[in-house]
């Protein structure tokens, strides 16, 4: 597969993960591979209730805490979704939510440079 094809398949896998594990998929997802780093940028994934909560500081903190807890509890499923597309070992994962823009960034560090090595 080309790099673009891998990025597209990873986007599909992460979208499915979001729907199955978080209860709602993003409106848009973009995936970029840079050497041993995979970056997912999800937009439009906050629910109407979360958007309303984000209108004050306490709501923002609550959204971040809940989304972080949900992400951490589903980490194995996220890694399995990535491994279903490419044969890698996951070194670490990071995630953050912007309640201002309605975006989520997920960064995944893998065990090798994906731009140099062939994947499955």
XYZ file of C-alpha atoms in Angstrom:
120
model
C 0.000 0.000 0.000
C 1.080 3.566 -0.578
C 1.432 6.005 2.314
C -1.809 7.695 1.241
C -3.667 4.387 1.172
C -2.393 3.513 4.645
C -3.454 6.925 5.981
C -6.908 6.458 4.439
C -7.339 2.979 5.933
C -6.146 4.248 9.337
C -8.738 7.054 9.144
C -11.451 4.473 8.483
C -10.253 2.315 11.398
C -10.177 5.264 13.811
C -13.603 6.439 12.695
C -14.990 2.953 13.392
C -13.186 2.944 16.770
C -14.752 6.300 17.697
C -18.238 5.084 16.806
C -17.896 1.758 18.635
C -15.962 2.926 21.709
C -16.930 6.572 22.165
C -20.499 6.325 20.887
C -20.132 8.852 18.091
C -17.893 9.268 15.084
C -16.274 12.485 13.893
C -17.621 14.553 11.005
C -14.126 14.587 9.503
C -10.860 12.796 10.167
C -7.419 13.390 8.731
C -4.491 11.050 9.268
C -0.859 11.922 8.652
C 2.122 9.601 8.936
C 5.463 11.218 9.681
C 8.240 8.689 10.164
C 7.340 6.803 13.390
C 4.473 9.131 14.316
C 0.826 8.819 13.281
C -1.329 11.875 13.863
C -5.123 11.743 13.729
C -7.086 15.003 13.612
C -10.796 14.532 14.277
C -13.284 17.365 13.868
C -16.953 17.570 14.705
C -17.037 14.822 17.297
C -18.521 16.672 20.282
C -22.177 15.987 21.010
C -24.690 18.825 21.357
C -24.660 18.304 25.127
C -20.876 18.570 25.226
C -20.969 21.750 23.142
C -23.415 23.228 25.644
C -21.248 22.138 28.584
C -18.214 23.761 26.961
C -19.733 27.209 27.505
C -18.154 27.452 30.969
C -14.875 26.496 32.627
C -16.333 23.706 34.767
C -17.982 22.169 31.718
C -14.739 22.273 29.740
C -12.895 20.500 32.561
C -15.634 17.879 32.823
C -15.585 17.169 29.082
C -11.801 16.786 29.110
C -11.883 14.460 32.132
C -14.639 12.260 30.700
C -13.107 12.093 27.211
C -9.685 11.280 28.678
C -11.147 8.518 30.856
C -13.062 7.043 27.909
C -9.958 7.157 25.729
C -7.772 5.520 28.373
C -10.294 2.745 28.986
C -10.413 1.964 25.255
C -6.668 2.205 24.572
C -6.322 -1.517 23.728
C -9.130 -1.263 21.176
C -7.454 1.794 19.618
C -4.177 -0.089 19.311
C -5.982 -3.085 17.801
C -7.645 -0.794 15.241
C -4.240 0.551 14.191
C -2.683 -2.926 14.094
C -5.536 -4.147 11.873
C -4.153 -1.817 9.189
C -0.396 -1.893 9.770
C 1.868 -4.396 11.469
C 3.515 -2.262 14.175
C 4.135 -2.188 17.866
C 2.678 0.848 19.605
C 5.189 2.676 21.811
C 2.852 5.361 23.170
C -0.410 7.195 22.515
C -1.498 10.732 23.338
C -4.854 12.445 23.008
C -6.286 15.879 23.691
C -9.587 17.606 23.035
C -10.214 21.238 22.147
C -13.669 22.253 23.289
C -13.126 25.617 21.574
C -12.684 24.164 18.078
C -14.400 20.810 18.576
C -11.261 18.957 17.543
C -9.432 15.996 18.970
C -5.827 15.142 18.235
C -4.542 11.609 18.724
C -0.815 11.008 18.316
C 0.607 7.500 18.186
C 4.302 6.617 18.284
C 5.170 3.282 16.682
C 8.277 1.111 16.696
C 9.650 2.071 13.280
C 9.736 4.679 10.541
C 6.641 3.933 8.457
C 7.866 6.088 5.585
C 10.852 3.791 5.065
C 9.511 0.318 5.822
C 6.868 -1.695 4.047
C 3.685 -2.378 5.983
C 1.215 -5.215 5.727
